[in-house]
PDB file of C-alpha atoms and ligand atoms in Angstrom:
ATOM      1  CA  MET E 200       0.049  -0.065   0.002  1.00  0.00           C
ATOM      2  CA  ARG E 201       1.223   3.576  -0.845  1.00  0.00           C
ATOM      3  CA  LEU E 202      -0.319   6.542   0.939  1.00  0.00           C
ATOM      4  CA  LEU E 203      -0.131  10.308   1.374  1.00  0.00           C
ATOM      5  CA  ILE E 204      -1.317  11.787   4.592  1.00  0.00           C
ATOM      6  CA  MET E 205      -2.096  15.445   4.219  1.00  0.00           C
ATOM      7  CA  GLY E 206      -3.431  18.226   6.581  1.00  0.00           C
ATOM      8  CA  PRO E 207      -2.434  21.457   8.129  1.00  0.00           C
ATOM      9  CA  PRO E 208       0.404  21.571  10.826  1.00  0.00           C
ATOM     10  CA  GLY E 209      -0.990  19.851  13.840  1.00  0.00           C
ATOM     11  CA  ALA E 210      -3.708  17.960  12.240  1.00  0.00           C
ATOM     12  CA  GLY E 211      -2.538  14.513  13.549  1.00  0.00           C
ATOM     13  CA  LYS E 212      -0.593  13.397  10.285  1.00  0.00           C
ATOM     14  CA  GLY E 213       2.629  12.101  12.350  1.00  0.00           C
ATOM     15  CA  THR E 214       0.098  10.486  15.008  1.00  0.00           C
ATOM     16  CA  HIS E 215      -1.774   8.578  12.491  1.00  0.00           C
ATOM     17  CA  ALA E 216       1.017   7.876  10.065  1.00  0.00           C
ATOM     18  CA  LYS E 217       2.641   5.982  12.927  1.00  0.00           C
ATOM     19  CA  LEU E 218      -0.342   3.917  13.687  1.00  0.00           C
ATOM     20  CA  LEU E 219      -1.076   3.168  10.077  1.00  0.00           C
ATOM     21  CA  CYS E 220       2.471   2.095   9.099  1.00  0.00           C
ATOM     22  CA  LYS E 221       2.635  -0.334  12.009  1.00  0.00           C
ATOM     23  CA  GLU E 222      -0.921  -1.596  11.030  1.00  0.00           C
ATOM     24  CA  TYR E 223       0.018  -2.117   7.350  1.00  0.00           C
ATOM     25  CA  ASN E 224       3.747  -2.769   7.855  1.00  0.00           C
ATOM     26  CA  ILE E 225       4.830   0.005   5.479  1.00  0.00           C
ATOM     27  CA  VAL E 226       7.624   2.579   5.770  1.00  0.00           C
ATOM     28  CA  HIS E 227       6.827   5.811   7.454  1.00  0.00           C
ATOM     29  CA  ILE E 228       8.421   8.677   5.220  1.00  0.00           C
ATOM     30  CA  SER E 229       8.027  11.756   7.306  1.00  0.00           C
ATOM     31  CA  THR E 230      10.293  14.802   5.802  1.00  0.00           C
ATOM     32  CA  GLY E 231      10.052  16.669   8.965  1.00  0.00           C
ATOM     33  CA  ASP E 232      11.243  13.764  11.103  1.00  0.00           C
ATOM     34  CA  MET E 233      13.943  13.327   8.513  1.00  0.00           C
ATOM     35  CA  PHE E 234      15.013  16.866   8.924  1.00  0.00           C
ATOM     36  CA  ARG E 235      14.944  16.973  12.705  1.00  0.00           C
ATOM     37  CA  THR E 236      17.230  13.933  12.590  1.00  0.00           C
ATOM     38  CA  ALA E 237      19.642  15.481  10.428  1.00  0.00           C
ATOM     39  CA  ILE E 238      19.489  18.518  12.592  1.00  0.00           C
ATOM     40  CA  LYS E 239      20.342  16.527  15.348  1.00  0.00           C
ATOM     41  CA  LEU E 240      23.329  14.592  13.777  1.00  0.00           C
ATOM     42  CA  GLY E 241      24.432  18.098  12.754  1.00  0.00           C
ATOM     43  CA  THR E 242      24.672  17.185   8.843  1.00  0.00           C
ATOM     44  CA  ALA E 243      25.311  19.946   6.281  1.00  0.00           C
ATOM     45  CA  GLU E 244      21.769  19.361   4.890  1.00  0.00           C
ATOM     46  CA  GLY E 245      20.414  19.560   8.430  1.00  0.00           C
ATOM     47  CA  MET E 246      22.049  22.886   9.128  1.00  0.00           C
ATOM     48  CA  ILE E 247      20.505  24.519   6.028  1.00  0.00           C
ATOM     49  CA  ALA E 248      17.142  23.114   6.629  1.00  0.00           C
ATOM     50  CA  LYS E 249      17.210  24.582  10.409  1.00  0.00           C
ATOM     51  CA  GLN E 250      17.148  28.006   9.162  1.00  0.00           C
ATOM     52  CA  PHE E 251      14.094  27.529   7.278  1.00  0.00           C
ATOM     53  CA  ILE E 252      12.335  25.192   9.867  1.00  0.00           C
ATOM     54  CA  ASP E 253      13.019  27.424  12.845  1.00  0.00           C
ATOM     55  CA  LYS E 254      11.125  30.239  11.199  1.00  0.00           C
ATOM     56  CA  GLY E 255       8.277  28.116   9.825  1.00  0.00           C
ATOM     57  CA  ASN E 256       9.452  28.426   6.176  1.00  0.00           C
ATOM     58  CA  LEU E 257       9.520  25.691   3.835  1.00  0.00           C
ATOM     59  CA  VAL E 258      12.919  24.036   3.274  1.00  0.00           C
ATOM     60  CA  PRO E 259      13.930  24.560  -0.489  1.00  0.00           C
ATOM     61  CA  ASP E 260      12.480  21.984  -3.051  1.00  0.00           C
ATOM     62  CA  ASP E 261      15.695  20.511  -4.334  1.00  0.00           C
ATOM     63  CA  ILE E 262      16.769  19.388  -0.889  1.00  0.00           C
ATOM     64  CA  VAL E 263      13.365  17.891   0.005  1.00  0.00           C
ATOM     65  CA  ILE E 264      12.701  16.047  -3.241  1.00  0.00           C
ATOM     66  CA  GLY E 265      16.367  14.811  -3.180  1.00  0.00           C
ATOM     67  CA  ILE E 266      15.960  13.173   0.191  1.00  0.00           C
ATOM     68  CA  VAL E 267      12.310  11.892  -0.665  1.00  0.00           C
ATOM     69  CA  ARG E 268      13.771  10.308  -3.971  1.00  0.00           C
ATOM     70  CA  GLU E 269      16.490   8.533  -2.190  1.00  0.00           C
ATOM     71  CA  LYS E 270      14.155   7.135   0.380  1.00  0.00           C
ATOM     72  CA  ILE E 271      11.466   5.863  -2.024  1.00  0.00           C
ATOM     73  CA  GLN E 272      14.160   3.953  -3.985  1.00  0.00           C
ATOM     74  CA  GLU E 273      15.215   2.021  -1.017  1.00  0.00           C
ATOM     75  CA  ASN E 274      14.352  -1.699  -0.882  1.00  0.00           C
ATOM     76  CA  GLU E 275      12.525  -1.392   2.368  1.00  0.00           C
ATOM     77  CA  CYS E 276       9.943   0.811   0.499  1.00  0.00           C
ATOM     78  CA  ASN E 277       9.067  -2.052  -1.850  1.00  0.00           C
ATOM     79  CA  ASN E 278       6.366  -3.186   0.404  1.00  0.00           C
ATOM     80  CA  GLY E 279       4.830   0.286   0.511  1.00  0.00           C
ATOM     81  CA  PHE E 280       5.086   3.604   2.222  1.00  0.00           C
ATOM     82  CA  LEU E 281       3.316   6.503   3.900  1.00  0.00           C
ATOM     83  CA  LEU E 282       4.531   9.906   2.928  1.00  0.00           C
ATOM     84  CA  ASP E 283       3.916  12.463   5.797  1.00  0.00           C
ATOM     85  CA  GLY E 284       4.604  16.072   5.012  1.00  0.00           C
ATOM     86  CA  PHE E 285       5.502  15.739   1.554  1.00  0.00           C
ATOM     87  CA  PRO E 286       4.290  17.055  -1.120  1.00  0.00           C
ATOM     88  CA  ARG E 287       3.822  20.611   0.315  1.00  0.00           C
ATOM     89  CA  ASN E 288       3.646  22.535  -2.873  1.00  0.00           C
ATOM     90  CA  ILE E 289       2.790  21.774  -6.549  1.00  0.00           C
ATOM     91  CA  GLU E 290       6.502  21.461  -7.532  1.00  0.00           C
ATOM     92  CA  GLN E 291       7.021  18.674  -5.156  1.00  0.00           C
ATOM     93  CA  ALA E 292       3.720  17.030  -6.136  1.00  0.00           C
ATOM     94  CA  LYS E 293       4.998  16.997  -9.793  1.00  0.00           C
ATOM     95  CA  SER E 294       8.363  15.700  -8.857  1.00  0.00           C
ATOM     96  CA  LEU E 295       6.621  12.916  -6.827  1.00  0.00           C
ATOM     97  CA  ASP E 296       4.768  11.850  -9.676  1.00  0.00           C
ATOM     98  CA  ILE E 297       8.138  11.456 -11.652  1.00  0.00           C
ATOM     99  CA  ILE E 298       9.793   9.418  -8.990  1.00  0.00           C
ATOM    100  CA  LEU E 299       6.771   7.121  -8.602  1.00  0.00           C
ATOM    101  CA  ASP E 300       6.741   6.778 -12.427  1.00  0.00           C
ATOM    102  CA  GLU E 301      10.516   6.022 -12.312  1.00  0.00           C
ATOM    103  CA  CYS E 302       9.866   3.221  -9.729  1.00  0.00           C
ATOM    104  CA  GLY E 303       6.671   2.101 -11.508  1.00  0.00           C
ATOM    105  CA  VAL E 304       4.445   2.309  -8.749  1.00  0.00           C
ATOM    106  CA  LYS E 305       1.224   4.393  -7.950  1.00  0.00           C
ATOM    107  CA  ILE E 306      -0.298   6.126  -4.883  1.00  0.00           C
ATOM    108  CA  ASP E 307      -3.442   4.176  -3.557  1.00  0.00           C
ATOM    109  CA  ALA E 308      -5.063   6.938  -1.480  1.00  0.00           C
ATOM    110  CA  VAL E 309      -4.453  10.343  -0.232  1.00  0.00           C
ATOM    111  CA  LEU E 310      -5.748  10.917   3.452  1.00  0.00           C
ATOM    112  CA  ASN E 311      -6.683  14.405   4.134  1.00  0.00           C
ATOM    113  CA  LEU E 312      -7.187  15.186   7.822  1.00  0.00           C
ATOM    114  CA  GLN E 313      -9.534  18.313   8.213  1.00  0.00           C
ATOM    115  CA  VAL E 314      -9.244  20.387  11.312  1.00  0.00           C
ATOM    116  CA  SER E 315     -10.071  23.962  12.008  1.00  0.00           C
ATOM    117  CA  ASP E 316      -7.513  26.569  12.904  1.00  0.00           C
ATOM    118  CA  ASP E 317      -8.601  27.122  16.533  1.00  0.00           C
ATOM    119  CA  ILE E 318      -8.160  23.362  17.146  1.00  0.00           C
ATOM    120  CA  LEU E 319      -4.814  23.256  15.402  1.00  0.00           C
ATOM    121  CA  ILE E 320      -3.370  25.919  17.487  1.00  0.00           C
ATOM    122  CA  LYS E 321      -4.395  24.263  20.783  1.00  0.00           C
ATOM    123  CA  ARG E 322      -2.920  20.932  19.388  1.00  0.00           C
ATOM    124  CA  ILE E 323       0.377  22.474  18.365  1.00  0.00           C
ATOM    125  CA  SER E 324       0.913  24.508  21.481  1.00  0.00           C
ATOM    126  CA  GLY E 325       0.228  21.336  23.677  1.00  0.00           C
ATOM    127  CA  ARG E 326       2.491  19.030  21.482  1.00  0.00           C
ATOM    128  CA  ARG E 327       5.304  17.362  23.209  1.00  0.00           C
ATOM    129  CA  VAL E 328       7.751  15.074  21.261  1.00  0.00           C
ATOM    130  CA  CYS E 329      10.361  12.567  22.800  1.00  0.00           C
ATOM    131  CA  SER E 330      13.933  14.005  22.414  1.00  0.00           C
ATOM    132  CA  LYS E 331      14.911  10.354  21.789  1.00  0.00           C
ATOM    133  CA  CYS E 332      12.585   8.382  19.598  1.00  0.00           C
ATOM    134  CA  GLY E 333      10.356  11.184  18.296  1.00  0.00           C
ATOM    135  CA  GLU E 334       7.142   9.676  19.585  1.00  0.00           C
ATOM    136  CA  THR E 335       4.493  12.431  19.850  1.00  0.00           C
ATOM    137  CA  TYR E 336       2.198  13.248  22.878  1.00  0.00           C
ATOM    138  CA  HIS E 337      -0.144  16.138  23.754  1.00  0.00           C
ATOM    139  CA  VAL E 338      -0.530  17.499  27.306  1.00  0.00           C
ATOM    140  CA  VAL E 339      -4.225  17.266  27.463  1.00  0.00           C
ATOM    141  CA  ASN E 340      -5.338  15.032  24.536  1.00  0.00           C
ATOM    142  CA  HIS E 341      -2.613  12.395  24.664  1.00  0.00           C
ATOM    143  CA  PRO E 342      -0.458  12.522  27.803  1.00  0.00           C
ATOM    144  CA  PRO E 343       2.162  10.183  28.618  1.00  0.00           C
ATOM    145  CA  LYS E 344       1.705   7.789  31.668  1.00  0.00           C
ATOM    146  CA  VAL E 345       4.686   9.916  33.575  1.00  0.00           C
ATOM    147  CA  GLU E 346       4.636  13.565  32.868  1.00  0.00           C
ATOM    148  CA  GLY E 347       7.573  14.587  30.604  1.00  0.00           C
ATOM    149  CA  ILE E 348       8.684  10.963  30.071  1.00  0.00           C
ATOM    150  CA  CYS E 349       8.192   8.841  26.672  1.00  0.00           C
ATOM    151  CA  ASP E 350       5.944   5.738  27.344  1.00  0.00           C
ATOM    152  CA  VAL E 351       7.938   3.872  24.587  1.00  0.00           C
ATOM    153  CA  CYS E 352      11.548   4.649  25.330  1.00  0.00           C
ATOM    154  CA  GLY E 353      11.787   6.709  28.900  1.00  0.00           C
ATOM    155  CA  GLY E 354      13.298   9.576  26.908  1.00  0.00           C
ATOM    156  CA  ASN E 355      12.594  13.233  27.990  1.00  0.00           C
ATOM    157  CA  LEU E 356       9.593  14.994  26.253  1.00  0.00           C
ATOM    158  CA  VAL E 357      10.282  18.387  24.797  1.00  0.00           C
ATOM    159  CA  GLN E 358       8.562  21.014  22.763  1.00  0.00           C
ATOM    160  CA  ARG E 359       9.347  21.576  19.256  1.00  0.00           C
ATOM    161  CA  LYS E 360      11.553  24.696  18.506  1.00  0.00           C
ATOM    162  CA  ASP E 361       9.016  25.693  15.761  1.00  0.00           C
ATOM    163  CA  ASP E 362       5.941  25.088  17.853  1.00  0.00           C
ATOM    164  CA  THR E 363       5.825  28.844  19.062  1.00  0.00           C
ATOM    165  CA  GLU E 364       2.571  30.984  18.521  1.00  0.00           C
ATOM    166  CA  GLU E 365       4.740  33.165  16.114  1.00  0.00           C
ATOM    167  CA  THR E 366       5.831  30.265  13.894  1.00  0.00           C
ATOM    168  CA  ILE E 367       2.480  28.602  13.885  1.00  0.00           C
ATOM    169  CA  LYS E 368       1.095  31.426  12.132  1.00  0.00           C
ATOM    170  CA  THR E 369       3.497  31.547   9.331  1.00  0.00           C
ATOM    171  CA  ARG E 370       3.015  27.846   9.014  1.00  0.00           C
ATOM    172  CA  LEU E 371      -0.605  27.899   8.588  1.00  0.00           C
ATOM    173  CA  LYS E 372      -0.534  30.847   6.060  1.00  0.00           C
ATOM    174  CA  ILE E 373       2.152  28.687   4.031  1.00  0.00           C
ATOM    175  CA  TYR E 374      -0.240  25.819   4.252  1.00  0.00           C
ATOM    176  CA  ASN E 375      -3.205  27.618   2.981  1.00  0.00           C
ATOM    177  CA  LYS E 376      -1.281  29.331  -0.111  1.00  0.00           C
ATOM    178  CA  GLN E 377       1.080  26.363  -1.128  1.00  0.00           C
ATOM    179  CA  THR E 378      -0.107  22.995   0.212  1.00  0.00           C
ATOM    180  CA  LYS E 379      -3.995  23.404   0.313  1.00  0.00           C
ATOM    181  CA  PRO E 380      -4.139  23.615  -3.612  1.00  0.00           C
ATOM    182  CA  LEU E 381      -2.766  19.986  -3.759  1.00  0.00           C
ATOM    183  CA  LEU E 382      -5.965  18.854  -2.447  1.00  0.00           C
ATOM    184  CA  LYS E 383      -7.457  19.572  -5.985  1.00  0.00           C
ATOM    185  CA  TYR E 384      -4.756  18.123  -7.516  1.00  0.00           C
ATOM    186  CA  TYR E 385      -5.374  14.820  -5.882  1.00  0.00           C
ATOM    187  CA  GLU E 386      -9.065  15.166  -6.094  1.00  0.00           C
ATOM    188  CA  LYS E 387      -8.826  15.428 -10.072  1.00  0.00           C
ATOM    189  CA  GLN E 388      -7.013  12.035  -9.708  1.00  0.00           C
ATOM    190  CA  ASN E 389      -9.773  10.600  -7.650  1.00  0.00           C
ATOM    191  CA  LEU E 390      -7.470   9.831  -4.952  1.00  0.00           C
ATOM    192  CA  LEU E 391      -8.593  12.260  -2.201  1.00  0.00           C
ATOM    193  CA  LYS E 392     -10.260  10.950   1.056  1.00  0.00           C
ATOM    194  CA  ASN E 393     -11.388  13.542   3.307  1.00  0.00           C
ATOM    195  CA  LEU E 394     -11.550  12.638   6.989  1.00  0.00           C
ATOM    196  CA  ASN E 395     -12.723  14.488  10.038  1.00  0.00           C
ATOM    197  CA  GLY E 396      -9.479  15.092  11.952  1.00  0.00           C
ATOM    198  CA  VAL E 397     -11.372  16.425  15.005  1.00  0.00           C
ATOM    199  CA  GLU E 398     -12.338  12.962  16.053  1.00  0.00           C
ATOM    200  CA  ASP E 399     -10.663  11.133  18.933  1.00  0.00           C
ATOM    201  CA  ILE E 400      -7.347   9.378  17.729  1.00  0.00           C
ATOM    202  CA  ASN E 401      -8.735   5.732  18.164  1.00  0.00           C
ATOM    203  CA  LEU E 402     -12.184   6.617  16.522  1.00  0.00           C
ATOM    204  CA  LEU E 403     -10.373   8.307  13.531  1.00  0.00           C
ATOM    205  CA  PHE E 404      -7.560   5.402  13.044  1.00  0.00           C
ATOM    206  CA  ASN E 405     -10.632   2.878  12.988  1.00  0.00           C
ATOM    207  CA  ASN E 406     -12.399   5.150  10.218  1.00  0.00           C
ATOM    208  CA  ILE E 407      -9.322   5.299   8.341  1.00  0.00           C
ATOM    209  CA  LYS E 408      -8.761   1.367   8.576  1.00  0.00           C
ATOM    210  CA  LYS E 409     -12.411   0.922   7.460  1.00  0.00           C
ATOM    211  CA  LEU E 410     -11.802   3.160   4.420  1.00  0.00           C
ATOM    212  CA  LEU E 411      -8.694   1.422   3.445  1.00  0.00           C
ATOM    213  CA  GLY E 412     -10.041  -1.922   4.002  1.00  0.00           C
ATOM    214  CA  GLY E 413     -12.889  -1.266   1.743  1.00  0.00           C
ATOM    215  CA  MET E 414     -10.550  -0.293  -1.022  1.00  0.00           C
ATOM    216  CA  ASN E 415      -9.149  -3.627  -1.340  1.00  0.00           C
ATOM    217  CA  ASP E 416     -12.366  -5.417  -1.759  1.00  0.00           C
TER     218      ASP E 416
HETATM  219  P1  LIG G 759       1.054  16.707  12.431  1.00  0.00           P
HETATM  220  O1  LIG G 759       2.079  15.642  12.204  1.00  0.00           O
HETATM  221  O2  LIG G 759      -0.094  16.841  11.548  1.00  0.00           O
HETATM  222  O3  LIG G 759       1.684  17.991  12.824  1.00  0.00           O
HETATM  223  P2  LIG G 759       0.603  15.542  15.156  1.00  0.00           P
HETATM  224  O4  LIG G 759       0.416  13.936  14.681  1.00  0.00           O
HETATM  225  O5  LIG G 759       2.006  15.722  15.622  1.00  0.00           O
HETATM  226  O6  LIG G 759       0.246  16.372  13.857  1.00  0.00           O
HETATM  227  O7  LIG G 759      -0.294  16.072  16.314  1.00  0.00           O
HETATM  228  C1  LIG G 759      -0.458  17.274  16.555  1.00  0.00           C
HETATM  229  C2  LIG G 759      -0.805  17.380  18.208  1.00  0.00           C
HETATM  230  O8  LIG G 759      -2.194  16.910  18.251  1.00  0.00           O
HETATM  231  C3  LIG G 759      -0.003  16.112  19.129  1.00  0.00           C
HETATM  232  O9  LIG G 759       0.074  16.655  20.185  1.00  0.00           O
HETATM  233  C4  LIG G 759      -0.892  15.029  18.991  1.00  0.00           C
HETATM  234  O10 LIG G 759      -0.780  14.204  20.232  1.00  0.00           O
HETATM  235  C5  LIG G 759      -2.234  15.626  19.057  1.00  0.00           C
HETATM  236  N1  LIG G 759      -3.291  14.885  18.359  1.00  0.00           N
HETATM  237  C6  LIG G 759      -3.225  14.398  17.087  1.00  0.00           C
HETATM  238  N2  LIG G 759      -4.387  13.649  16.721  1.00  0.00           N
HETATM  239  C7  LIG G 759      -5.339  14.099  17.541  1.00  0.00           C
HETATM  240  C8  LIG G 759      -6.897  13.786  17.680  1.00  0.00           C
HETATM  241  N3  LIG G 759      -7.648  13.185  16.671  1.00  0.00           N
HETATM  242  N4  LIG G 759      -7.336  14.319  18.789  1.00  0.00           N
HETATM  243  C9  LIG G 759      -6.644  15.093  19.723  1.00  0.00           C
HETATM  244  N5  LIG G 759      -5.248  15.299  19.528  1.00  0.00           N
HETATM  245  C10 LIG G 759      -4.795  14.885  18.528  1.00  0.00           C
HETATM  246  P1  LIG G 760       3.770  19.609  10.798  1.00  0.00           P
HETATM  247  O1  LIG G 760       3.965  18.615  11.850  1.00  0.00           O
HETATM  248  O2  LIG G 760       3.825  21.058  11.662  1.00  0.00           O
HETATM  249  O3  LIG G 760       3.027  19.347   9.866  1.00  0.00           O
HETATM  250  P2  LIG G 760       6.495  18.756   9.833  1.00  0.00           P
HETATM  251  O4  LIG G 760       7.113  17.950  10.992  1.00  0.00           O
HETATM  252  O5  LIG G 760       5.951  17.911   8.586  1.00  0.00           O
HETATM  253  O6  LIG G 760       5.389  19.755  10.536  1.00  0.00           O
HETATM  254  O7  LIG G 760       7.538  19.635   9.161  1.00  0.00           O
HETATM  255  C1  LIG G 760       8.296  20.693  10.052  1.00  0.00           C
HETATM  256  C2  LIG G 760       9.048  21.645   9.090  1.00  0.00           C
HETATM  257  O8  LIG G 760       9.823  20.956   8.285  1.00  0.00           O
HETATM  258  C3  LIG G 760       8.118  22.373   8.201  1.00  0.00           C
HETATM  259  O9  LIG G 760       7.566  23.746   8.762  1.00  0.00           O
HETATM  260  C4  LIG G 760       8.989  22.781   7.089  1.00  0.00           C
HETATM  261  O10 LIG G 760       9.885  23.935   7.422  1.00  0.00           O
HETATM  262  C5  LIG G 760      10.056  21.638   7.046  1.00  0.00           C
HETATM  263  N1  LIG G 760       9.549  20.540   5.843  1.00  0.00           N
HETATM  264  C6  LIG G 760       8.996  19.474   6.211  1.00  0.00           C
HETATM  265  N2  LIG G 760       8.519  18.913   5.040  1.00  0.00           N
HETATM  266  C7  LIG G 760       8.791  19.657   4.154  1.00  0.00           C
HETATM  267  C8  LIG G 760       8.522  19.802   2.771  1.00  0.00           C
HETATM  268  N3  LIG G 760       7.895  18.775   2.285  1.00  0.00           N
HETATM  269  N4  LIG G 760       8.863  20.840   2.010  1.00  0.00           N
HETATM  270  C9  LIG G 760       9.570  21.824   2.743  1.00  0.00           C
HETATM  271  N5  LIG G 760       9.795  21.896   3.810  1.00  0.00           N
HETATM  272  C10 LIG G 760       9.464  20.913   4.678  1.00  0.00           C
HETATM  273 ZN1  LIG G 761      10.819   8.056  23.198  1.00  0.00          ZN
END
């Protein structure tokens, strides 16, 4: 299975991507996670990306497209993958089509999580991530068992540097201007599946599974 998960910042893409990849045994390709890892490792690419990410701006297309192409071509992606946070503009969407053509594969569905701005802001400001393994929590909606500590690996939970009120506004603006138009692009290809992203995590996960299960019939 090959999927895209889309939605504004804070919609729950990462949360559901992790659940779906485990369920379907496919590879989670999160460009945001890849950049955060590169920044932690201090690679040259990571250092360039950081300047854009910290301000809430998009990382230049050539860098993003390069890392996605490399990843999709890896053998581990043969069984399928879920792209989370890519594509984010029309240039990236067109490049993705070329990459998929090169590999002789197609996207099965584009999952679009719909959430209103006021809820997004609450989600992003309450988001906490594990500094070790990247698992995502929310101080109210999805708290860890022990405050500040990751359930999965025991690492410390931190707030992402780009999850500030100022940066959130920039990211929402960029989403509306550059990323939202992609929904039409995928609707025209009959791939778009709109989902109510406001539902509780488990309920929404079940709805997505039902939808994807139905596609195989
Ligand atoms: P994205 O990857 O789209 O930016 P995340 O998956 O990181 O979004 O989710 C943003 C925040 O909202 C996290 O703190 C997460 O725990 C929380 N969250 C995700 N999905 C839901 C949901 N359906 N209901 C309530 N909170 C959610
Ligand atoms: P969110 O969870 O808020 O949707 P991500 O974790 O997907 O954010 O991405 C964090 C940041 O990484 C983005 O604000 C952007 O600066 C950069 N980034 C991630 N994916 C892309 C992409 N496809 N194109 C350009 N920049 C990206
Ligand atoms: Zn962890």
